[in-house]
mmCIF file of C-alpha atoms in Angstrom:
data_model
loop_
_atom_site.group_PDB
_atom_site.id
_atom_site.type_symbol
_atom_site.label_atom_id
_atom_site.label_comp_id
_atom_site.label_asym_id
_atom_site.label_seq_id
_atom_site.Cartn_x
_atom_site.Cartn_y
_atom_site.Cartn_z
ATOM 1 C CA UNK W 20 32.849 -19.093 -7.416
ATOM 2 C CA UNK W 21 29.814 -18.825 -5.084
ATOM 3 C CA UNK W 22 28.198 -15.851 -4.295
ATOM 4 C CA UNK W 23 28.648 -15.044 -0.709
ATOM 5 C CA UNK W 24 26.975 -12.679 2.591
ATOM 6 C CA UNK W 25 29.946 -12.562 5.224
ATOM 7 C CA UNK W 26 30.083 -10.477 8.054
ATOM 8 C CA UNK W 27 32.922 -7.708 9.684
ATOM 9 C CA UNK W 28 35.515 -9.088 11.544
ATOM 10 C CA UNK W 29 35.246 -12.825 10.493
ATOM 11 C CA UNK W 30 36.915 -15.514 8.611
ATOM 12 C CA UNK W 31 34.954 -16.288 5.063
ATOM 13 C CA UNK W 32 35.364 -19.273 2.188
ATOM 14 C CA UNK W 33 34.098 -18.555 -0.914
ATOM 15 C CA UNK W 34 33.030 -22.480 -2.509
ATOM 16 C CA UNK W 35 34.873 -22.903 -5.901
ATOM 17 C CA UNK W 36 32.973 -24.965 -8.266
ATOM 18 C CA UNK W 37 34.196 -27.546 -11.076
ATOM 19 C CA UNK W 38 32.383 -28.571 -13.804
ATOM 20 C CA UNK W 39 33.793 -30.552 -16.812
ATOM 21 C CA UNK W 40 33.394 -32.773 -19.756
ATOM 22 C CA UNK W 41 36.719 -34.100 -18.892
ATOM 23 C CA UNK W 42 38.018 -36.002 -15.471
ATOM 24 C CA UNK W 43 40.553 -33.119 -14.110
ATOM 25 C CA UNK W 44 43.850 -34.027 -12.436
ATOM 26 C CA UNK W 45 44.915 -30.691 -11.695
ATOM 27 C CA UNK W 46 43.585 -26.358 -12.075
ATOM 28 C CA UNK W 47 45.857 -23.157 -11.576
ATOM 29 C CA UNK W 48 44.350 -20.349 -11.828
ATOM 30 C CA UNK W 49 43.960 -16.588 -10.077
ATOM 31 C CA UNK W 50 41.594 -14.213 -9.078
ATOM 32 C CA UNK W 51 41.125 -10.515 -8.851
ATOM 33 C CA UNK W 52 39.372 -9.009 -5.711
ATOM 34 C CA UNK W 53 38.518 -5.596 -6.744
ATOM 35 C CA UNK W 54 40.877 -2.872 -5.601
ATOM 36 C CA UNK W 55 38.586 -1.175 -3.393
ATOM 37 C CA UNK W 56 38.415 -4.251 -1.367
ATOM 38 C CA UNK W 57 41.802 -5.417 -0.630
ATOM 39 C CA UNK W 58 40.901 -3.002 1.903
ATOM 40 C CA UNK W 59 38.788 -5.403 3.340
ATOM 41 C CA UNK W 60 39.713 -8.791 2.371
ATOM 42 C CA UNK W 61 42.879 -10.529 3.557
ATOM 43 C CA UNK W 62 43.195 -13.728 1.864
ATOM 44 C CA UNK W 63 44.130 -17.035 4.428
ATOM 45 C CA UNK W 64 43.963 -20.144 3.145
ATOM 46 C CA UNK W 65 43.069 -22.162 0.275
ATOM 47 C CA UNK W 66 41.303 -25.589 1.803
ATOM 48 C CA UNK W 67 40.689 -28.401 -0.612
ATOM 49 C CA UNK W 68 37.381 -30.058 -0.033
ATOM 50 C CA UNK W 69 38.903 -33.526 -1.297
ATOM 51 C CA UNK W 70 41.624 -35.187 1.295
ATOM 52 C CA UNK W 71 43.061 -36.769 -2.055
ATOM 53 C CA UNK W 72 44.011 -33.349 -2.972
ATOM 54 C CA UNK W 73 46.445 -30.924 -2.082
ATOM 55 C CA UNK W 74 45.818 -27.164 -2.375
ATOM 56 C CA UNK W 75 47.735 -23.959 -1.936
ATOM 57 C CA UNK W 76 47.592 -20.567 -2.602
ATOM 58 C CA UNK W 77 49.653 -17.029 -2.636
ATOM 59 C CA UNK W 78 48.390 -13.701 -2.555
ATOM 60 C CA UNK W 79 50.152 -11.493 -4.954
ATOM 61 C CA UNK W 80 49.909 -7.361 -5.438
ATOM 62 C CA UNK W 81 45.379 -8.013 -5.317
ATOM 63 C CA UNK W 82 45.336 -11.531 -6.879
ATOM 64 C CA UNK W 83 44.463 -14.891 -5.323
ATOM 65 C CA UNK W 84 46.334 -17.557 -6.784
ATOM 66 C CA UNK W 85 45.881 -21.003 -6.684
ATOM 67 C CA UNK W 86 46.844 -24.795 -7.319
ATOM 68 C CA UNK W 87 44.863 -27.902 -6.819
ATOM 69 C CA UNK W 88 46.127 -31.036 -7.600
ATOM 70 C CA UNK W 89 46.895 -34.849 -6.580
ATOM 71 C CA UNK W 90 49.694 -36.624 -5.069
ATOM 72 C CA UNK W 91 47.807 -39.732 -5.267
ATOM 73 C CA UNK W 92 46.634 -39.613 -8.865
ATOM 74 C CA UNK W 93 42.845 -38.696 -7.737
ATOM 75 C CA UNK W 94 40.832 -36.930 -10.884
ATOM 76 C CA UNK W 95 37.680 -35.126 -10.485
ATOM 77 C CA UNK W 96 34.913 -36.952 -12.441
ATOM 78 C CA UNK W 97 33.321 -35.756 -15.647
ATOM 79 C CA UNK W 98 29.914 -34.383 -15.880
ATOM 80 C CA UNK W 99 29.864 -33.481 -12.680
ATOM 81 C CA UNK W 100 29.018 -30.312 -10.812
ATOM 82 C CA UNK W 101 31.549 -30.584 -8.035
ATOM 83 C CA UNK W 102 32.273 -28.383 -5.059
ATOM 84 C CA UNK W 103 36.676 -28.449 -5.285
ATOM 85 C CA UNK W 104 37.821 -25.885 -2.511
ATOM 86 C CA UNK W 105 36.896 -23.096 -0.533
ATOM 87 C CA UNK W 106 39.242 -19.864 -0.871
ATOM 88 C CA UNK W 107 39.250 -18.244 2.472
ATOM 89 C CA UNK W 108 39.662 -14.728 3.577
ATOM 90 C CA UNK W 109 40.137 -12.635 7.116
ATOM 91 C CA UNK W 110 37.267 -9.908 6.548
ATOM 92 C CA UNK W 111 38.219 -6.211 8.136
ATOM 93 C CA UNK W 112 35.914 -5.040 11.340
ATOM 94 C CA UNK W 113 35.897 -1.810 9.396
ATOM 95 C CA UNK W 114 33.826 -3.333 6.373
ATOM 96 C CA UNK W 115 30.125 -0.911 6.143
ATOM 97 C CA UNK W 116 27.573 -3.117 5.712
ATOM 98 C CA UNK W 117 26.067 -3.758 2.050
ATOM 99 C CA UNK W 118 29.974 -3.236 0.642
ATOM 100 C CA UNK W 119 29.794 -5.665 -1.880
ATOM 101 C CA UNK W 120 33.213 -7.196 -3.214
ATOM 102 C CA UNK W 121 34.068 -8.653 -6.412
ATOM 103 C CA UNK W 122 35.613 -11.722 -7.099
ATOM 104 C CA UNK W 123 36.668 -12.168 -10.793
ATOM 105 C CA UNK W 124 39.133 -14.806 -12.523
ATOM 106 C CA UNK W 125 41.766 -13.354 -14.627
ATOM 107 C CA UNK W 126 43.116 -16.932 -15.535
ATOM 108 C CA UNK W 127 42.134 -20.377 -15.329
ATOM 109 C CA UNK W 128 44.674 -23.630 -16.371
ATOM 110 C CA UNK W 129 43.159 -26.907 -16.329
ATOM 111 C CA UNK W 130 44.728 -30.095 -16.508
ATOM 112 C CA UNK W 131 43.506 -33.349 -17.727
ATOM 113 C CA UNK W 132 44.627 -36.999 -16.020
ATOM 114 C CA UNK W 133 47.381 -37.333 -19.178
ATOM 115 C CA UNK W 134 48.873 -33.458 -18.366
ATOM 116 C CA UNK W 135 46.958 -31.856 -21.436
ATOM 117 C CA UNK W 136 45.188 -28.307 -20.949
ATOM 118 C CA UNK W 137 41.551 -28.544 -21.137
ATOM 119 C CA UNK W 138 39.880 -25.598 -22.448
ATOM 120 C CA UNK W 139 38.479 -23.672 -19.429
ATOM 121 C CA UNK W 140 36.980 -20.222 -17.958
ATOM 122 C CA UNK W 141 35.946 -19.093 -14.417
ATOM 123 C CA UNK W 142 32.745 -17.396 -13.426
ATOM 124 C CA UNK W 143 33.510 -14.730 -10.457
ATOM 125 C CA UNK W 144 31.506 -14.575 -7.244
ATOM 126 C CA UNK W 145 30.899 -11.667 -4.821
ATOM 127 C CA UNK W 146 31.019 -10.972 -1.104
ATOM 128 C CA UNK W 147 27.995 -9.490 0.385
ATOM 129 C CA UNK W 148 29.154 -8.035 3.778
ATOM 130 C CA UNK W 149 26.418 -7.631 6.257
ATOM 131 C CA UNK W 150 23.127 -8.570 6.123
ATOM 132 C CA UNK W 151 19.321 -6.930 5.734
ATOM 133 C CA UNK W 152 18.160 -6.469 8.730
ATOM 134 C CA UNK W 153 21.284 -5.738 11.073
ATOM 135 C CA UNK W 154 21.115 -3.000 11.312
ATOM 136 C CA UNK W 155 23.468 -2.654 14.044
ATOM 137 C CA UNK W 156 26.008 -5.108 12.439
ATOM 138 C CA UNK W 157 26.253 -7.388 15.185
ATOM 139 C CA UNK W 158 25.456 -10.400 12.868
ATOM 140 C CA UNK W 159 22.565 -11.154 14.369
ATOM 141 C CA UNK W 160 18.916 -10.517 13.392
ATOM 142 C CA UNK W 161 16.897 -9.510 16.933
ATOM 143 C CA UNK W 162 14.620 -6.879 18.626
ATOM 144 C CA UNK W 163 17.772 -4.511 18.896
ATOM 145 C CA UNK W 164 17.730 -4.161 15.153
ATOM 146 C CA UNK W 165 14.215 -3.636 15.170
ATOM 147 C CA UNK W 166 14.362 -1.374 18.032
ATOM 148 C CA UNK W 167 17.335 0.405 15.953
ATOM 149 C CA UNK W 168 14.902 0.493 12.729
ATOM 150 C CA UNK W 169 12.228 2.071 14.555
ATOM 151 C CA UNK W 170 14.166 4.906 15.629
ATOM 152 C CA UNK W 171 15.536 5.306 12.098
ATOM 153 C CA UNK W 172 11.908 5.591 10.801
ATOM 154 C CA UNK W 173 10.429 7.882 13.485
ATOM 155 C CA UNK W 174 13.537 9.756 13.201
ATOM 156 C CA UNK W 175 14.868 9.276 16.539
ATOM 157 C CA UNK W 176 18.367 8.445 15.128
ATOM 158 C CA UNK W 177 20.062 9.101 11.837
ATOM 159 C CA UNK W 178 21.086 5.728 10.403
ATOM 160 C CA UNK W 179 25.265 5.946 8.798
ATOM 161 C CA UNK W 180 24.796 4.842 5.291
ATOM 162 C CA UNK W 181 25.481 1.208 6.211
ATOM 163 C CA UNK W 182 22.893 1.226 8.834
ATOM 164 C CA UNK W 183 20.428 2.586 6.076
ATOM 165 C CA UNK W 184 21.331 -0.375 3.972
ATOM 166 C CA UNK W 185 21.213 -2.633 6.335
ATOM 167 C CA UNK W 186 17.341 -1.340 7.570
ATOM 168 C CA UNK W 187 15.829 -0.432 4.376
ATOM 169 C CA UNK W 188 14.711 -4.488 3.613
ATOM 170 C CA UNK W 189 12.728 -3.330 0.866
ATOM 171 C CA UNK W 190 15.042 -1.716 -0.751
ATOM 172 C CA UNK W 191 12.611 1.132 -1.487
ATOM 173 C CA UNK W 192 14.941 3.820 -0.515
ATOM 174 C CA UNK W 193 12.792 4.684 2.626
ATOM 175 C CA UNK W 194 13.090 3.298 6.085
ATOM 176 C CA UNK W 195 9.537 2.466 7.365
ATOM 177 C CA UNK W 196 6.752 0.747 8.615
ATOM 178 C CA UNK W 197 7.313 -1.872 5.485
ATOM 179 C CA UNK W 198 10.781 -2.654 6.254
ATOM 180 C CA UNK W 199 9.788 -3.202 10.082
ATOM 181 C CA UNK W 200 7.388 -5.708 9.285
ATOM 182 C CA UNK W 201 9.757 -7.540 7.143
ATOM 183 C CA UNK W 202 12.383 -7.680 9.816
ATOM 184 C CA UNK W 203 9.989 -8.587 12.387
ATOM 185 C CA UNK W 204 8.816 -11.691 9.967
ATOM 186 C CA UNK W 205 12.534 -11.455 9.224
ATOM 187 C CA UNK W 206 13.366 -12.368 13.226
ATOM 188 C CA UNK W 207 9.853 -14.882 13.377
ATOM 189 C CA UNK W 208 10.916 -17.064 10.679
ATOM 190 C CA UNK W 209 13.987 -18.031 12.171
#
């Protein structure tokens, strides 16, 4: 799995990944998303990213579990890195920013063109939620979160501790002059 930023309020895929020795006909496997955020997450879909194969999914007591496979005898190819499917999730509005869920496989079954298990394991992703630098979590990066910043580091306002997150860029555990540069580049750049 791919790691992730998302944002409150919005529909996410997280890119699932297969690489091989083998051509693979078929993979079954499920994933964990931490306790803590099946507060958060809502799983939605399960969307192949190869018409020649068919996916789907259930969500069962925290786990994401899923099937990809072919109706028309499609394999993926060997010695290939090879992006399979996205796994897709409905994200909360309540999510703070810098919440950070964990994605994590608990099993993996992979099928070769003949039917035979290949040997396999899955490497977990994570979901960033929100973003440094917006620091009013409106997904955008702007002079409001600057303006927002500024009156976090004069001590105007008192940021929540997602707001903090969000404005200390640095990641010095201080909001200031440092991180408002940044954002300011931050904002230039794009």
């Amino acid at each position: 799995l791919e790691d992730i930023t998302a944002s409150a309020g919005m529909e996410v895929g997280v890119p699932l990944f297969l690489e091989s020795d083998l051509a693979v006909a078929g993979i079954q496997f499920s994933v964990n998303y931490n306790s803590a955020a099946g507060a958060y997450l809502y799983p939605s879909g399960f969307n192949s990213a190869d018409d020649c194969f068919t996916a789907s999914f259930n969500d069962l007591d925290g786990e994401f579990i899923g099937i990809i496979f072919s109706l028309e005898g499609c394999s993926y190819p060997a010695s290939e890195y090879v992006h399979i499917a996205d796994l897709i999730f409905e994200v909360a509005d309540n999510v703070p920013s810098g919440y950070e869920a964990f994605l994590g496989f608990n099993s993996t079954l992979v099928s070769d063109v003949e039917g035979n298990e290949i040997l396999s394991y899955g490497e977990g992703g994570a979901i960033l939620f929100g973003s440094l630098g917006d620091a009013n979590s409106d997904g955008d990066l702007n002079i409001l979160d600057v303006v927002l910043i500024v009156n976090f580091a004069i001590y105007i306002e008192e940021p929540t501790d997602s707001q903090f997150w969000a404005s200390d860029i640095n990641e010095d555990g201080v909001i200031n002059i440092l991180d408002i540069v940044q954002i300011v580049n931050m904002i230039l750049d794009n």
